[in-house]
Amino acid sequence: MRGVFCTKELTIGIDGGPVSARSMLGDLIPGCDIFCLDQIHSGRVVFAEDLAPLETPRADGIISRDPDAVLCVRTADCVPVLAWAGDMPLNAAVHAGWRGLAQGIVATCIRMMRALGARDIRAGIGPSIGPCCYEVGREVVEALGAEPFVRVDGSQTVDLREAARSQLLDSGVSGSAIEMHDLCTACNTDRFFSYRRQGQQAGRNLSLIGGKSWSLPGLPVG
Ligand SMILES: [Zn+2]
């Protein structure tokens, strides 16, 4: 297994969309099938093996049993989660924003991995906006069902990474099998894109997982 949360230099110069990301990754990682998603902030997780060649499904999570598959999610503040099985070839990538988390997308992904026979599931939670910067309204707090942080001015923030970790733990993934990067994308725009800081101009941070070995700039997991 090889997983990495890439830093922004990888995607500078491309538009950050799924088609250009797949094309660029195809050049960097030859010999592998690259899967990117048309991300819609849903709770939907798909199997790569069910897709047509070059299909870009409307979904926010993807699972594959094929070691030649490289699964990619694109984020700019949302939480990237990479998961894999230690006891069989099985990898997954999830794009988890507040809407996806409220719909239980991380728990859905783990449930689908277990249905395929995985027992020893491990996961990495990547750089995303932290509770230092993720100010939200009441609807997000209520949708996540998480305890907010209340600032002195009365504004509220939530911890999306912790919400993702909670779903992993509630799904039976051991705390010792979860690696969490606590870098905030909005505090570290020298290394990552942040939608909150850069708005529509923000590029996308790529997170990838596959069964082969390759090297890209970023934070390796596993
Ligand atoms: Zn921050």
Short mmCIF file of C-alpha atoms and ligand atoms in Angstrom, two decimals:
data_model
loop_
_atom_site.label_atom_id
_atom_site.label_comp_id
_atom_site.label_asym_id
_atom_site.label_seq_id
_atom_site.Cartn_x
_atom_site.Cartn_y
_atom_site.Cartn_z
CA MET A 1 0.00 0.00 0.00
CA ARG A 2 1.15 3.51 -0.73
CA GLY A 3 -0.78 6.58 0.38
CA VAL A 4 0.09 10.25 0.37
CA PHE A 5 -1.56 13.57 1.18
CA CYS A 6 0.02 15.79 -1.44
CA THR A 7 1.16 19.35 -0.92
CA LYS A 8 0.04 22.08 -3.27
CA GLU A 9 3.05 22.16 -5.54
CA LEU A 10 1.78 19.00 -7.21
CA THR A 11 -1.29 20.69 -8.61
CA ILE A 12 -0.11 24.23 -9.28
CA GLY A 13 -0.88 24.98 -12.91
CA ILE A 14 -3.83 22.64 -13.32
CA ASP A 15 -7.46 23.54 -12.70
CA GLY A 16 -7.96 21.03 -9.92
CA GLY A 17 -10.86 19.29 -11.63
CA PRO A 18 -11.11 15.49 -11.77
CA VAL A 19 -10.26 15.17 -15.46
CA SER A 20 -7.11 17.28 -15.34
CA ALA A 21 -6.05 15.66 -12.05
CA ARG A 22 -6.42 12.21 -13.57
CA SER A 23 -4.51 13.20 -16.68
CA MET A 24 -1.64 14.70 -14.68
CA LEU A 25 -1.46 11.70 -12.33
CA GLY A 26 -1.49 9.32 -15.29
CA ASP A 27 1.73 10.94 -16.49
CA LEU A 28 3.32 10.84 -13.01
CA ILE A 29 2.27 7.30 -12.12
CA PRO A 30 2.47 5.28 -15.32
CA GLY A 31 1.08 1.77 -15.45
CA CYS A 32 -1.72 2.39 -12.96
CA ASP A 33 -5.42 3.11 -13.40
CA ILE A 34 -6.18 6.52 -11.88
CA PHE A 35 -9.64 7.11 -10.41
CA CYS A 36 -10.94 10.60 -9.67
CA LEU A 37 -14.45 11.56 -8.57
CA ASP A 38 -16.96 14.20 -9.54
CA GLN A 39 -17.31 15.21 -5.89
CA ILE A 40 -20.72 16.42 -4.79
CA HIS A 41 -20.52 16.54 -0.95
CA SER A 42 -22.62 13.39 -0.72
CA GLY A 43 -22.50 10.25 1.38
CA ARG A 44 -21.99 8.10 -1.73
CA VAL A 45 -19.12 5.61 -1.97
CA VAL A 46 -18.54 3.59 -5.16
CA PHE A 47 -16.47 0.55 -6.14
CA ALA A 48 -13.82 1.27 -8.76
CA GLU A 49 -14.42 -2.16 -10.27
CA ASP A 50 -18.02 -1.21 -11.06
CA LEU A 51 -17.04 1.81 -13.16
CA ALA A 52 -16.67 2.10 -16.91
CA PRO A 53 -13.19 2.99 -18.25
CA LEU A 54 -12.40 6.65 -17.54
CA GLU A 55 -15.75 7.13 -15.78
CA THR A 56 -15.78 9.99 -13.26
CA PRO A 57 -18.65 9.05 -10.98
CA ARG A 58 -20.65 11.53 -8.94
CA ALA A 59 -19.54 10.35 -5.52
CA ASP A 60 -17.29 11.27 -2.60
CA GLY A 61 -15.71 7.95 -1.75
CA ILE A 62 -14.17 5.11 -3.74
CA ILE A 63 -12.96 1.61 -2.88
CA SER A 64 -10.84 -0.80 -4.93
CA ARG A 65 -9.44 -4.31 -4.60
CA ASP A 66 -7.06 -3.77 -7.51
CA PRO A 67 -3.44 -3.05 -6.47
CA ASP A 68 -2.94 -1.30 -9.82
CA ALA A 69 -5.69 1.22 -9.05
CA VAL A 70 -4.75 4.62 -7.67
CA LEU A 71 -7.68 6.28 -5.90
CA CYS A 72 -7.68 10.06 -5.67
CA VAL A 73 -9.79 12.61 -3.82
CA ARG A 74 -9.40 16.37 -4.16
CA THR A 75 -9.85 18.76 -1.25
CA ALA A 76 -9.37 22.40 -0.26
CA ASP A 77 -10.28 22.49 3.47
CA CYS A 78 -12.49 19.36 3.47
CA VAL A 79 -11.07 16.24 5.10
CA PRO A 80 -9.32 13.61 2.96
CA VAL A 81 -9.46 10.13 4.47
CA LEU A 82 -7.40 7.25 3.09
CA ALA A 83 -8.17 3.75 4.36
CA TRP A 84 -6.71 0.34 3.60
CA ALA A 85 -6.88 -3.23 4.79
CA GLY A 86 -3.84 -4.81 6.36
CA ASP A 87 -5.12 -8.31 5.64
CA MET A 88 -6.10 -8.09 1.96
CA PRO A 89 -5.59 -5.82 -1.06
CA LEU A 90 -8.25 -3.20 -0.48
CA ASN A 91 -7.89 0.58 -0.55
CA ALA A 92 -10.28 3.49 -0.16
CA ALA A 93 -10.27 7.27 -0.51
CA VAL A 94 -12.92 9.61 0.87
CA HIS A 95 -13.63 13.33 0.46
CA ALA A 96 -15.39 14.33 3.66
CA GLY A 97 -16.79 17.82 4.09
CA TRP A 98 -19.42 18.64 6.67
CA ARG A 99 -22.25 17.49 4.43
CA GLY A 100 -20.59 14.16 3.69
CA LEU A 101 -19.71 13.64 7.34
CA ALA A 102 -23.29 14.47 8.36
CA GLN A 103 -24.37 11.72 5.96
CA GLY A 104 -21.90 9.29 7.53
CA ILE A 105 -19.64 8.85 4.52
CA VAL A 106 -16.64 7.62 6.49
CA ALA A 107 -18.74 5.03 8.33
CA THR A 108 -20.28 3.94 5.01
CA CYS A 109 -16.84 3.42 3.50
CA ILE A 110 -15.66 1.28 6.42
CA ARG A 111 -18.88 -0.76 6.34
CA MET A 112 -18.38 -1.46 2.62
CA MET A 113 -14.74 -2.48 3.22
CA ARG A 114 -15.84 -4.88 5.94
CA ALA A 115 -18.50 -6.34 3.63
CA LEU A 116 -15.66 -7.28 1.27
CA GLY A 117 -13.93 -9.15 4.08
CA ALA A 118 -11.49 -6.61 5.53
CA ARG A 119 -10.84 -7.05 9.23
CA ASP A 120 -7.63 -5.15 9.85
CA ILE A 121 -8.60 -1.67 8.64
CA ARG A 122 -6.21 1.27 8.98
CA ALA A 123 -6.74 4.88 8.06
CA GLY A 124 -5.03 8.21 7.61
CA ILE A 125 -6.78 11.56 8.05
CA GLY A 126 -5.15 14.30 6.04
CA PRO A 127 -4.59 18.06 6.26
CA SER A 128 -7.87 19.97 6.32
CA ILE A 129 -9.31 23.08 7.90
CA GLY A 130 -8.88 22.97 11.66
CA PRO A 131 -11.12 24.11 14.49
CA CYS A 132 -8.84 27.17 14.65
CA CYS A 133 -10.34 28.43 11.36
CA TYR A 134 -13.51 26.51 10.51
CA GLU A 135 -16.16 28.97 11.64
CA VAL A 136 -19.63 27.65 10.94
CA GLY A 137 -23.28 28.44 11.52
CA ARG A 138 -25.77 26.62 13.64
CA GLU A 139 -26.89 24.34 10.79
CA VAL A 140 -23.43 22.80 10.46
CA VAL A 141 -23.08 22.30 14.22
CA GLU A 142 -26.47 20.61 14.32
CA ALA A 143 -25.85 18.49 11.22
CA LEU A 144 -22.57 17.17 12.61
CA GLY A 145 -23.96 16.66 16.10
CA ALA A 146 -20.54 17.64 17.43
CA GLU A 147 -19.75 19.90 20.32
CA PRO A 148 -18.63 23.25 18.83
CA PHE A 149 -15.81 25.44 20.05
CA VAL A 150 -17.17 28.84 21.09
CA ARG A 151 -14.88 31.83 20.62
CA VAL A 152 -14.90 34.90 22.82
CA ASP A 153 -16.90 36.81 20.21
CA GLY A 154 -19.58 34.13 20.29
CA SER A 155 -18.74 32.61 16.88
CA GLN A 156 -18.51 28.84 16.67
CA THR A 157 -16.06 26.48 15.02
CA VAL A 158 -16.08 22.71 14.61
CA ASP A 159 -13.41 20.06 14.19
CA LEU A 160 -14.08 18.17 10.96
CA ARG A 161 -11.06 15.91 11.39
CA GLU A 162 -12.30 14.79 14.78
CA ALA A 163 -15.73 14.10 13.25
CA ALA A 164 -14.03 11.85 10.67
CA ARG A 165 -12.00 10.13 13.39
CA SER A 166 -15.15 9.54 15.45
CA GLN A 167 -16.78 7.75 12.52
CA LEU A 168 -13.72 5.52 12.14
CA LEU A 169 -13.71 4.69 15.86
CA ASP A 170 -17.47 4.09 15.91
CA SER A 171 -16.98 1.76 12.93
CA GLY A 172 -14.58 -0.35 14.95
CA VAL A 173 -11.28 0.96 13.58
CA SER A 174 -8.75 0.92 16.41
CA GLY A 175 -7.44 4.28 17.57
CA SER A 176 -3.89 2.96 17.17
CA ALA A 177 -4.68 2.19 13.49
CA ILE A 178 -5.59 5.82 12.73
CA GLU A 179 -2.96 8.37 11.74
CA MET A 180 -4.19 11.95 11.86
CA HIS A 181 -2.35 14.97 10.46
CA ASP A 182 -3.39 18.03 12.40
CA LEU A 183 -2.13 20.60 9.90
CA CYS A 184 -4.79 23.24 9.16
CA THR A 185 -5.05 24.05 5.46
CA ALA A 186 -6.24 27.61 6.17
CA CYS A 187 -3.27 28.26 8.48
CA ASN A 188 -0.76 26.72 6.05
CA THR A 189 -1.52 28.16 2.63
CA ASP A 190 2.17 27.96 1.78
CA ARG A 191 1.77 24.18 1.67
CA PHE A 192 -1.93 23.59 0.95
CA PHE A 193 -4.84 25.10 -0.90
CA SER A 194 -7.65 26.50 1.26
CA TYR A 195 -11.07 27.45 -0.06
CA ARG A 196 -11.74 29.57 3.01
CA ARG A 197 -8.54 31.58 2.46
CA GLN A 198 -8.32 31.65 -1.33
CA GLY A 199 -11.96 31.36 -2.39
CA GLN A 200 -12.78 30.34 -5.95
CA GLN A 201 -9.11 30.72 -6.89
CA ALA A 202 -8.09 27.87 -4.61
CA GLY A 203 -6.62 24.85 -6.32
CA ARG A 204 -7.10 21.38 -4.91
CA ASN A 205 -4.92 19.24 -2.66
CA LEU A 206 -4.75 15.67 -3.92
CA SER A 207 -4.80 12.62 -1.66
CA LEU A 208 -3.95 9.28 -3.23
CA ILE A 209 -3.81 5.64 -2.30
CA GLY A 210 -2.79 2.60 -4.30
CA GLY A 211 -1.16 -0.79 -4.10
CA LYS A 212 2.10 0.07 -5.84
CA SER A 213 5.03 2.19 -4.83
CA TRP A 214 5.46 5.69 -6.27
CA SER A 215 6.60 9.03 -4.99
CA LEU A 216 4.89 12.42 -4.94
CA PRO A 217 5.45 15.55 -2.81
CA GLY A 218 3.42 15.38 0.38
CA LEU A 219 2.85 13.56 3.64
CA PRO A 220 3.03 9.78 3.34
CA VAL A 221 0.68 7.69 5.45
CA GLY A 222 0.90 4.12 6.65
ZN ZN B 1 -6.34 27.16 11.12
#
